[in-house]
Amino acid sequence: MADDFTDLSYHVGTYGKNTLWVCDSNTSKMVRPLPTPNVVLEAGESSKSFTCLEKIISTAIESNLGRDCTFIALGGGMVCDITAFAASIYMRGCKVILIPTTFMAMADASLGGKTSINFRFAKDIVGSFFPANEVLICTDSLRSLSNKDYMNGFATVLKHSLLTKDDTLFNILAAQKQKVMDRDQETLKAIITISLQVKKSYVDNDPYERLGIRSALTVGSTFAHALESMSRLQWSSGQAEAWGICKSVEASRELGLCTPDFCAGVLKLFAFYGYDTSYKIQRGDWMDYKNQLCKDKKSVNGVVNFVLLKDQGEYEIRPLDDEVIKKLVMYPSV
Ligand code: GLY
């Protein structure tokens, strides 16, 4: 990891002219002057679109970039996902370097080659697997995030702490809240490093998510993406992810797959960090929610599968009855 952002600017400055920089309206201010050619996207999830993809590809064409060019993404999950997707299709694939600036992008999106854009309010519905040639992580950039954006990505670190039997990460998160909230650099480096090691252990064994191993990393996302999509992306990814992980663990408890104590411990950890673990959708929104669930990428023959945690580092993937889902996500009838 680069120690500070100055080092990082120097490092990426050595990539020469055959590059296309992609930033958002916040991260474009992090490297001055911003090298050309570049594309600056409006910050926010709504930029993960075909329109912005076209803008990146058009700029590459107008700048006469060949197949040997490199796209450099400087930003959070949105910038990294769309830039890597653009790189995967530009001239059938050019190089891509990711410089993640948010927690979500550092601890998750940067590793494992998932690229995507959203379409018709469905999150990450269009994309490819295209691992980055290089990932440069500078935890210093986390200092510039608003509290909302910081916590948005931190949910991923909490998730990764549940996906390993080694409880080092879980214990750091449970014991070092103040350091995490103060954005202490050593603590951040430690938790991001472990978080990426956890993710790597799944990705290495199932890079294309075909063996039911990598899918474990999406625990909570089936519940979460449906909520995000139903709310027309008004829920942030991380807040929805935290809620979705809690619903997955509650579903495990309902089915007797995990102990009530394990479930209570997970809910307590997320609540400890201020996430909304108990949100319920209105009864009238059920059909909309259910329709969004059906678009999940883990569906097989129209059956939606959920990743359910049985214990730390242990999971099962299976469908859930509507009645169980309703009980967890929806207000009960009066
Ligand atoms: N974020 C889950 C994965 O990369 O597989």
mmCIF file of C-alpha atoms and ligand atoms in Angstrom:
data_model
loop_
_atom_site.group_PDB
_atom_site.id
_atom_site.type_symbol
_atom_site.label_atom_id
_atom_site.label_comp_id
_atom_site.label_asym_id
_atom_site.label_seq_id
_atom_site.Cartn_x
_atom_site.Cartn_y
_atom_site.Cartn_z
ATOM 1 C CA MET A 1 0.000 0.000 0.000
ATOM 2 C CA ALA A 2 1.244 3.450 -0.730
ATOM 3 C CA ASP A 3 1.860 5.398 2.469
ATOM 4 C CA ASP A 4 0.299 8.634 1.329
ATOM 5 C CA PHE A 5 -1.369 10.137 -1.660
ATOM 6 C CA THR A 6 1.690 12.036 -2.852
ATOM 7 C CA ASP A 7 3.520 8.746 -3.321
ATOM 8 C CA LEU A 8 0.526 7.409 -5.195
ATOM 9 C CA SER A 9 0.412 10.352 -7.628
ATOM 10 C CA TYR A 10 4.090 9.827 -8.296
ATOM 11 C CA HIS A 11 3.562 6.114 -8.862
ATOM 12 C CA VAL A 12 0.688 6.445 -11.333
ATOM 13 C CA GLY A 13 2.509 9.328 -13.013
ATOM 14 C CA THR A 14 4.933 6.748 -14.392
ATOM 15 C CA TYR A 15 2.322 5.054 -16.588
ATOM 16 C CA GLY A 16 2.916 7.418 -19.502
ATOM 17 C CA LYS A 17 0.519 8.888 -22.027
ATOM 18 C CA ASN A 18 -1.275 5.813 -23.247
ATOM 19 C CA THR A 19 -3.799 5.997 -20.436
ATOM 20 C CA LEU A 20 -7.361 7.105 -19.843
ATOM 21 C CA TRP A 21 -8.181 8.352 -16.363
ATOM 22 C CA VAL A 22 -11.681 7.889 -15.006
ATOM 23 C CA CYS A 23 -12.663 9.739 -11.819
ATOM 24 C CA ASP A 24 -15.789 11.132 -10.280
ATOM 25 C CA SER A 25 -16.535 14.739 -9.376
ATOM 26 C CA ASN A 26 -14.903 14.220 -5.951
ATOM 27 C CA THR A 27 -11.845 12.157 -6.787
ATOM 28 C CA SER A 28 -10.921 14.313 -9.801
ATOM 29 C CA LYS A 29 -9.592 16.798 -7.217
ATOM 30 C CA MET A 30 -7.215 14.258 -5.694
ATOM 31 C CA VAL A 31 -4.601 14.326 -8.448
ATOM 32 C CA ARG A 32 -3.573 17.748 -9.709
ATOM 33 C CA PRO A 33 -3.273 18.360 -12.519
ATOM 34 C CA LEU A 34 -5.518 15.535 -13.602
ATOM 35 C CA PRO A 35 -3.748 13.828 -16.533
ATOM 36 C CA THR A 36 -5.462 13.805 -19.918
ATOM 37 C CA PRO A 37 -7.356 12.223 -21.495
ATOM 38 C CA ASN A 38 -9.794 11.806 -18.666
ATOM 39 C CA VAL A 39 -13.463 11.291 -17.958
ATOM 40 C CA VAL A 40 -14.998 12.828 -14.846
ATOM 41 C CA LEU A 41 -18.309 11.219 -13.926
ATOM 42 C CA GLU A 42 -20.879 12.730 -11.609
ATOM 43 C CA ALA A 43 -20.300 11.115 -8.192
ATOM 44 C CA GLY A 44 -23.018 8.616 -7.267
ATOM 45 C CA GLU A 45 -24.461 5.265 -8.200
ATOM 46 C CA SER A 46 -26.579 6.708 -11.023
ATOM 47 C CA SER A 47 -23.391 7.171 -13.071
ATOM 48 C CA LYS A 48 -22.931 3.389 -13.290
ATOM 49 C CA SER A 49 -24.912 3.510 -16.513
ATOM 50 C CA PHE A 50 -24.741 2.806 -20.244
ATOM 51 C CA THR A 51 -24.600 6.581 -20.828
ATOM 52 C CA CYS A 52 -21.427 6.923 -18.753
ATOM 53 C CA LEU A 53 -19.979 3.738 -20.233
ATOM 54 C CA GLU A 54 -20.456 5.312 -23.673
ATOM 55 C CA LYS A 55 -18.703 8.451 -22.463
ATOM 56 C CA ILE A 56 -15.638 6.432 -21.388
ATOM 57 C CA ILE A 57 -15.497 4.446 -24.624
ATOM 58 C CA SER A 58 -16.068 7.573 -26.744
ATOM 59 C CA THR A 59 -13.230 9.399 -24.984
ATOM 60 C CA ALA A 60 -10.914 6.436 -25.551
ATOM 61 C CA ILE A 61 -11.782 6.394 -29.272
ATOM 62 C CA GLU A 62 -11.494 10.180 -29.643
ATOM 63 C CA SER A 63 -8.102 10.016 -27.913
ATOM 64 C CA ASN A 64 -6.910 7.349 -30.376
ATOM 65 C CA LEU A 65 -6.128 4.883 -27.599
ATOM 66 C CA GLY A 66 -5.177 1.453 -28.884
ATOM 67 C CA ARG A 67 -5.578 -1.975 -27.380
ATOM 68 C CA ASP A 68 -2.302 -1.494 -25.490
ATOM 69 C CA CYS A 69 -3.726 1.423 -23.494
ATOM 70 C CA THR A 70 -4.532 1.391 -19.787
ATOM 71 C CA PHE A 71 -7.697 2.678 -18.143
ATOM 72 C CA ILE A 72 -6.997 4.047 -14.667
ATOM 73 C CA ALA A 73 -9.932 4.206 -12.256
ATOM 74 C CA LEU A 74 -9.567 6.610 -9.357
ATOM 75 C CA GLY A 75 -12.602 6.400 -7.139
ATOM 76 C CA GLY A 76 -15.052 4.252 -5.269
ATOM 77 C CA GLY A 77 -17.025 1.196 -6.340
ATOM 78 C CA MET A 78 -18.939 3.061 -9.034
ATOM 79 C CA VAL A 79 -15.785 4.344 -10.762
ATOM 80 C CA CYS A 80 -13.891 1.054 -10.361
ATOM 81 C CA ASP A 81 -16.808 -1.101 -11.586
ATOM 82 C CA ILE A 82 -17.658 0.938 -14.690
ATOM 83 C CA THR A 83 -14.018 1.607 -15.639
ATOM 84 C CA ALA A 84 -13.082 -2.046 -15.388
ATOM 85 C CA PHE A 85 -16.187 -2.968 -17.406
ATOM 86 C CA ALA A 86 -15.253 -0.410 -20.064
ATOM 87 C CA ALA A 87 -11.693 -1.831 -20.123
ATOM 88 C CA SER A 88 -13.068 -5.347 -20.517
ATOM 89 C CA ILE A 89 -14.925 -4.431 -23.705
ATOM 90 C CA TYR A 90 -12.731 -1.717 -25.240
ATOM 91 C CA MET A 91 -11.072 -3.358 -28.243
ATOM 92 C CA ARG A 92 -11.981 -6.681 -26.597
ATOM 93 C CA GLY A 93 -9.973 -5.802 -23.525
ATOM 94 C CA CYS A 94 -7.274 -3.324 -22.555
ATOM 95 C CA LYS A 95 -5.361 -2.997 -19.280
ATOM 96 C CA VAL A 96 -6.973 -1.578 -16.157
ATOM 97 C CA ILE A 97 -5.497 -0.171 -12.948
ATOM 98 C CA LEU A 98 -7.776 0.415 -9.982
ATOM 99 C CA ILE A 99 -7.062 3.038 -7.345
ATOM 100 C CA PRO A 100 -9.953 2.544 -4.927
ATOM 101 C CA THR A 101 -10.730 5.476 -2.644
ATOM 102 C CA THR A 102 -13.602 4.103 -0.576
ATOM 103 C CA PHE A 103 -13.825 1.292 1.923
ATOM 104 C CA MET A 104 -16.152 -0.732 -0.302
ATOM 105 C CA ALA A 105 -13.808 -0.437 -3.249
ATOM 106 C CA MET A 106 -10.659 -1.138 -1.207
ATOM 107 C CA ALA A 107 -11.966 -4.082 0.767
ATOM 108 C CA ASP A 108 -14.097 -5.669 -1.951
ATOM 109 C CA ALA A 109 -14.615 -4.214 -5.439
ATOM 110 C CA SER A 110 -10.904 -3.890 -6.246
ATOM 111 C CA LEU A 111 -10.198 -7.630 -5.954
ATOM 112 C CA GLY A 112 -11.654 -10.482 -7.945
ATOM 113 C CA GLY A 113 -12.450 -8.887 -11.294
ATOM 114 C CA LYS A 114 -16.181 -8.244 -11.032
ATOM 115 C CA THR A 115 -17.076 -5.345 -13.319
ATOM 116 C CA SER A 116 -20.533 -3.928 -13.899
ATOM 117 C CA ILE A 117 -23.045 -1.205 -14.574
ATOM 118 C CA ASN A 118 -26.674 -0.911 -13.434
ATOM 119 C CA PHE A 119 -29.541 -1.018 -15.926
ATOM 120 C CA ARG A 120 -33.259 -0.367 -15.549
ATOM 121 C CA PHE A 121 -32.795 0.055 -11.785
ATOM 122 C CA ALA A 122 -31.320 -3.440 -11.522
ATOM 123 C CA LYS A 123 -28.004 -3.291 -9.751
ATOM 124 C CA ASP A 124 -24.901 -4.770 -11.456
ATOM 125 C CA ILE A 125 -27.122 -6.486 -14.035
ATOM 126 C CA VAL A 126 -24.643 -5.954 -16.905
ATOM 127 C CA GLY A 127 -20.980 -6.808 -16.458
ATOM 128 C CA SER A 128 -18.057 -9.164 -16.878
ATOM 129 C CA PHE A 129 -15.200 -10.805 -14.993
ATOM 130 C CA PHE A 130 -12.052 -8.849 -15.751
ATOM 131 C CA PRO A 131 -9.376 -8.744 -13.024
ATOM 132 C CA ALA A 132 -7.374 -5.538 -12.734
ATOM 133 C CA ASN A 133 -3.740 -5.588 -13.787
ATOM 134 C CA GLU A 134 -2.839 -3.592 -10.700
ATOM 135 C CA VAL A 135 -4.625 -2.349 -7.602
ATOM 136 C CA LEU A 136 -3.123 0.547 -5.652
ATOM 137 C CA ILE A 137 -4.563 1.042 -2.200
ATOM 138 C CA CYS A 138 -3.922 4.203 -0.239
ATOM 139 C CA THR A 139 -5.876 4.202 3.031
ATOM 140 C CA ASP A 140 -5.160 7.905 3.438
ATOM 141 C CA SER A 141 -7.935 8.678 0.970
ATOM 142 C CA LEU A 142 -10.462 7.265 3.472
ATOM 143 C CA ARG A 143 -9.873 10.392 5.545
ATOM 144 C CA SER A 144 -11.555 12.507 2.890
ATOM 145 C CA LEU A 145 -14.852 10.579 2.962
ATOM 146 C CA SER A 146 -18.031 11.839 4.594
ATOM 147 C CA ASN A 147 -19.149 9.732 7.537
ATOM 148 C CA LYS A 148 -21.984 8.362 5.404
ATOM 149 C CA ASP A 149 -19.647 7.215 2.627
ATOM 150 C CA TYR A 150 -17.139 5.840 5.110
ATOM 151 C CA MET A 151 -19.758 3.721 6.855
ATOM 152 C CA ASN A 152 -21.228 2.693 3.513
ATOM 153 C CA GLY A 153 -18.108 0.719 2.655
ATOM 154 C CA PHE A 154 -17.256 -0.395 6.136
ATOM 155 C CA ALA A 155 -20.188 -2.845 6.022
ATOM 156 C CA THR A 156 -18.087 -4.959 3.648
ATOM 157 C CA VAL A 157 -15.321 -5.284 6.218
ATOM 158 C CA LEU A 158 -17.870 -6.406 8.816
ATOM 159 C CA LYS A 159 -19.165 -8.951 6.301
ATOM 160 C CA HIS A 160 -15.701 -10.345 5.620
ATOM 161 C CA SER A 161 -15.141 -10.769 9.375
ATOM 162 C CA LEU A 162 -18.069 -13.215 9.356
ATOM 163 C CA LEU A 163 -16.804 -15.187 6.379
ATOM 164 C CA THR A 164 -13.700 -16.590 8.024
ATOM 165 C CA LYS A 165 -13.281 -19.026 10.882
ATOM 166 C CA ASP A 166 -10.262 -16.994 11.978
ATOM 167 C CA ASP A 167 -11.765 -14.446 14.354
ATOM 168 C CA THR A 168 -8.850 -11.948 14.223
ATOM 169 C CA LEU A 169 -10.806 -9.463 12.100
ATOM 170 C CA PHE A 170 -14.024 -9.914 14.088
ATOM 171 C CA ASN A 171 -12.123 -9.290 17.345
ATOM 172 C CA ILE A 172 -10.413 -6.149 16.006
ATOM 173 C CA LEU A 173 -13.774 -4.773 14.872
ATOM 174 C CA ALA A 174 -15.458 -5.607 18.162
ATOM 175 C CA ALA A 175 -12.632 -4.151 20.289
ATOM 176 C CA GLN A 176 -11.332 -1.210 18.239
ATOM 177 C CA LYS A 177 -14.450 0.723 17.310
ATOM 178 C CA GLN A 178 -12.936 4.049 18.347
ATOM 179 C CA LYS A 179 -9.849 3.517 16.191
ATOM 180 C CA VAL A 180 -12.016 2.457 13.261
ATOM 181 C CA MET A 181 -14.236 5.510 13.665
ATOM 182 C CA ASP A 182 -11.190 7.786 14.078
ATOM 183 C CA ARG A 183 -9.873 6.327 10.802
ATOM 184 C CA ASP A 184 -6.597 5.359 12.448
ATOM 185 C CA GLN A 185 -4.331 4.482 9.528
ATOM 186 C CA GLU A 186 -2.649 1.450 11.089
ATOM 187 C CA THR A 187 -6.016 -0.019 12.065
ATOM 188 C CA LEU A 188 -7.385 0.635 8.578
ATOM 189 C CA LYS A 189 -4.394 -1.009 6.913
ATOM 190 C CA ALA A 190 -4.769 -4.037 9.187
ATOM 191 C CA ILE A 191 -8.504 -4.514 8.629
ATOM 192 C CA ILE A 192 -8.354 -3.922 4.866
ATOM 193 C CA THR A 193 -5.450 -6.350 4.523
ATOM 194 C CA ILE A 194 -7.283 -9.111 6.424
ATOM 195 C CA SER A 195 -10.498 -8.305 4.618
ATOM 196 C CA LEU A 196 -8.785 -8.788 1.250
ATOM 197 C CA GLN A 197 -7.152 -12.025 2.429
ATOM 198 C CA VAL A 198 -10.604 -13.350 3.316
ATOM 199 C CA LYS A 199 -11.993 -12.347 -0.061
ATOM 200 C CA LYS A 200 -8.980 -13.810 -1.875
ATOM 201 C CA SER A 201 -9.480 -17.197 -0.220
ATOM 202 C CA TYR A 202 -12.952 -17.434 -1.838
ATOM 203 C CA VAL A 203 -12.028 -15.903 -5.206
ATOM 204 C CA ASP A 204 -8.971 -18.145 -5.672
ATOM 205 C CA ASN A 205 -11.117 -21.251 -5.253
ATOM 206 C CA ASP A 206 -13.943 -20.083 -7.540
ATOM 207 C CA PRO A 207 -12.869 -17.117 -9.704
ATOM 208 C CA TYR A 208 -15.982 -17.116 -11.921
ATOM 209 C CA GLU A 209 -18.492 -17.843 -9.162
ATOM 210 C CA ARG A 210 -19.536 -21.158 -10.681
ATOM 211 C CA LEU A 211 -18.807 -23.573 -7.844
ATOM 212 C CA GLY A 212 -20.929 -22.085 -5.075
ATOM 213 C CA ILE A 213 -17.816 -20.923 -3.188
ATOM 214 C CA ARG A 214 -17.371 -17.308 -4.280
ATOM 215 C CA SER A 215 -21.130 -16.822 -3.938
ATOM 216 C CA ALA A 216 -20.623 -16.851 -0.169
ATOM 217 C CA LEU A 217 -19.128 -13.374 -0.550
ATOM 218 C CA THR A 218 -22.534 -12.166 -1.622
ATOM 219 C CA VAL A 219 -24.126 -13.052 1.712
ATOM 220 C CA GLY A 220 -26.879 -10.551 2.330
ATOM 221 C CA SER A 221 -26.787 -9.144 -1.190
ATOM 222 C CA THR A 222 -29.953 -10.911 -2.351
ATOM 223 C CA PHE A 223 -31.968 -9.183 0.372
ATOM 224 C CA ALA A 224 -29.953 -5.983 -0.037
ATOM 225 C CA HIS A 225 -30.003 -5.525 -3.815
ATOM 226 C CA ALA A 226 -33.769 -6.011 -3.857
ATOM 227 C CA LEU A 227 -34.149 -3.276 -1.242
ATOM 228 C CA GLU A 228 -31.741 -0.988 -3.076
ATOM 229 C CA SER A 229 -33.474 -1.548 -6.415
ATOM 230 C CA MET A 230 -36.969 -1.224 -4.917
ATOM 231 C CA SER A 231 -35.990 2.084 -3.333
ATOM 232 C CA ARG A 232 -34.760 3.216 -6.776
ATOM 233 C CA LEU A 233 -31.228 3.155 -5.345
ATOM 234 C CA GLN A 234 -32.185 5.537 -2.493
ATOM 235 C CA TRP A 235 -30.674 3.084 0.008
ATOM 236 C CA SER A 236 -26.888 3.211 -0.180
ATOM 237 C CA SER A 237 -25.156 -0.072 -1.065
ATOM 238 C CA GLY A 238 -23.454 -0.424 2.317
ATOM 239 C CA GLN A 239 -26.496 0.356 4.445
ATOM 240 C CA ALA A 240 -28.538 -2.098 2.366
ATOM 241 C CA GLU A 241 -25.737 -4.680 2.528
ATOM 242 C CA ALA A 242 -25.586 -4.448 6.332
ATOM 243 C CA TRP A 243 -29.363 -4.876 6.538
ATOM 244 C CA GLY A 244 -29.255 -7.783 4.071
ATOM 245 C CA ILE A 245 -26.546 -9.634 6.020
ATOM 246 C CA CYS A 246 -28.649 -9.330 9.168
ATOM 247 C CA LYS A 247 -31.690 -10.706 7.277
ATOM 248 C CA SER A 248 -29.599 -13.644 6.020
ATOM 249 C CA VAL A 249 -28.465 -14.516 9.509
ATOM 250 C CA GLU A 250 -32.001 -14.119 10.856
ATOM 251 C CA ALA A 251 -33.178 -16.479 8.112
ATOM 252 C CA SER A 252 -30.560 -19.011 9.261
ATOM 253 C CA ARG A 253 -31.846 -18.679 12.797
ATOM 254 C CA GLU A 254 -35.454 -19.162 11.608
ATOM 255 C CA LEU A 255 -34.434 -22.389 9.837
ATOM 256 C CA GLY A 256 -32.354 -23.619 12.770
ATOM 257 C CA LEU A 257 -29.145 -23.404 10.713
ATOM 258 C CA CYS A 258 -27.377 -21.135 13.186
ATOM 259 C CA THR A 259 -27.714 -20.668 16.913
ATOM 260 C CA PRO A 260 -29.734 -17.738 18.276
ATOM 261 C CA ASP A 261 -26.514 -16.598 19.984
ATOM 262 C CA PHE A 262 -24.614 -16.399 16.691
ATOM 263 C CA CYS A 263 -27.471 -14.425 15.131
ATOM 264 C CA ALA A 264 -27.672 -12.077 18.126
ATOM 265 C CA GLY A 265 -23.893 -11.514 17.987
ATOM 266 C CA VAL A 266 -24.018 -10.540 14.301
ATOM 267 C CA LEU A 267 -26.955 -8.161 14.793
ATOM 268 C CA LYS A 268 -25.191 -6.639 17.784
ATOM 269 C CA LEU A 269 -21.998 -6.003 15.794
ATOM 270 C CA PHE A 270 -23.880 -4.202 12.996
ATOM 271 C CA ALA A 271 -26.012 -2.216 15.469
ATOM 272 C CA PHE A 272 -22.821 -1.353 17.430
ATOM 273 C CA TYR A 273 -21.571 0.411 14.296
ATOM 274 C CA GLY A 274 -24.891 2.204 13.811
ATOM 275 C CA TYR A 275 -26.452 0.215 10.953
ATOM 276 C CA ASP A 276 -30.236 -0.170 10.711
ATOM 277 C CA THR A 277 -30.736 -3.890 11.326
ATOM 278 C CA SER A 278 -34.493 -3.847 11.869
ATOM 279 C CA TYR A 279 -35.925 -1.883 8.910
ATOM 280 C CA LYS A 280 -39.146 -3.358 7.467
ATOM 281 C CA ILE A 281 -40.774 -2.699 4.112
ATOM 282 C CA GLN A 282 -44.462 -1.712 3.930
ATOM 283 C CA ARG A 283 -46.886 -4.546 3.232
ATOM 284 C CA GLY A 284 -47.957 -2.835 -0.003
ATOM 285 C CA ASP A 285 -44.362 -3.011 -1.270
ATOM 286 C CA TRP A 286 -44.102 -6.802 -1.027
ATOM 287 C CA MET A 287 -44.765 -7.579 -4.714
ATOM 288 C CA ASP A 288 -42.257 -4.964 -5.803
ATOM 289 C CA TYR A 289 -39.684 -6.384 -3.367
ATOM 290 C CA LYS A 290 -40.389 -9.947 -4.521
ATOM 291 C CA ASN A 291 -40.022 -8.936 -8.194
ATOM 292 C CA GLN A 292 -36.642 -7.401 -7.423
ATOM 293 C CA LEU A 293 -35.564 -10.554 -5.546
ATOM 294 C CA CYS A 294 -36.336 -12.617 -8.652
ATOM 295 C CA LYS A 295 -33.761 -10.633 -10.636
ATOM 296 C CA ASP A 296 -30.962 -11.897 -8.372
ATOM 297 C CA LYS A 297 -27.979 -13.285 -10.241
ATOM 298 C CA LYS A 298 -27.890 -16.375 -8.021
ATOM 299 C CA SER A 299 -31.288 -17.518 -9.352
ATOM 300 C CA VAL A 300 -31.304 -20.978 -10.919
ATOM 301 C CA ASN A 301 -34.268 -21.866 -13.150
ATOM 302 C CA GLY A 302 -36.169 -18.944 -11.650
ATOM 303 C CA VAL A 303 -35.532 -20.081 -8.072
ATOM 304 C CA VAL A 304 -33.818 -17.447 -5.938
ATOM 305 C CA ASN A 305 -30.995 -18.732 -3.755
ATOM 306 C CA PHE A 306 -29.804 -17.086 -0.566
ATOM 307 C CA VAL A 307 -26.448 -17.390 1.175
ATOM 308 C CA LEU A 308 -27.178 -18.270 4.803
ATOM 309 C CA LEU A 309 -24.464 -18.104 7.447
ATOM 310 C CA LYS A 310 -24.444 -21.083 9.808
ATOM 311 C CA ASP A 311 -21.517 -19.863 11.862
ATOM 312 C CA GLN A 312 -18.401 -17.778 11.300
ATOM 313 C CA GLY A 313 -16.919 -18.991 7.996
ATOM 314 C CA GLU A 314 -19.686 -21.578 7.436
ATOM 315 C CA TYR A 315 -22.569 -21.113 5.038
ATOM 316 C CA GLU A 316 -25.286 -22.838 3.041
ATOM 317 C CA ILE A 317 -26.879 -21.645 -0.204
ATOM 318 C CA ARG A 318 -30.580 -22.444 -0.583
ATOM 319 C CA PRO A 319 -33.982 -21.014 -1.490
ATOM 320 C CA LEU A 320 -36.284 -19.548 1.156
ATOM 321 C CA ASP A 321 -40.064 -19.798 1.415
ATOM 322 C CA ASP A 322 -41.892 -16.525 0.838
ATOM 323 C CA GLU A 323 -43.366 -16.785 4.324
ATOM 324 C CA VAL A 324 -39.887 -16.754 5.892
ATOM 325 C CA ILE A 325 -38.812 -13.802 3.743
ATOM 326 C CA LYS A 326 -41.997 -11.885 4.535
ATOM 327 C CA LYS A 327 -41.556 -12.469 8.241
ATOM 328 C CA LEU A 328 -38.063 -11.004 8.114
ATOM 329 C CA VAL A 329 -38.475 -8.035 5.784
ATOM 330 C CA MET A 330 -42.076 -6.897 6.070
ATOM 331 C CA TYR A 331 -44.243 -5.339 8.787
ATOM 332 C CA PRO A 332 -46.614 -7.987 10.196
ATOM 333 C CA SER A 333 -50.343 -7.564 9.604
ATOM 334 C CA VAL A 334 -52.162 -5.850 12.467
HETATM 335 N N1 GLY B 1 -18.431 -8.801 -3.930
HETATM 336 C C1 GLY B 1 -18.541 -10.177 -4.097
HETATM 337 C C2 GLY B 1 -17.590 -10.729 -5.078
HETATM 338 O O1 GLY B 1 -16.717 -10.025 -5.550
HETATM 339 O O2 GLY B 1 -17.687 -11.884 -5.418
#
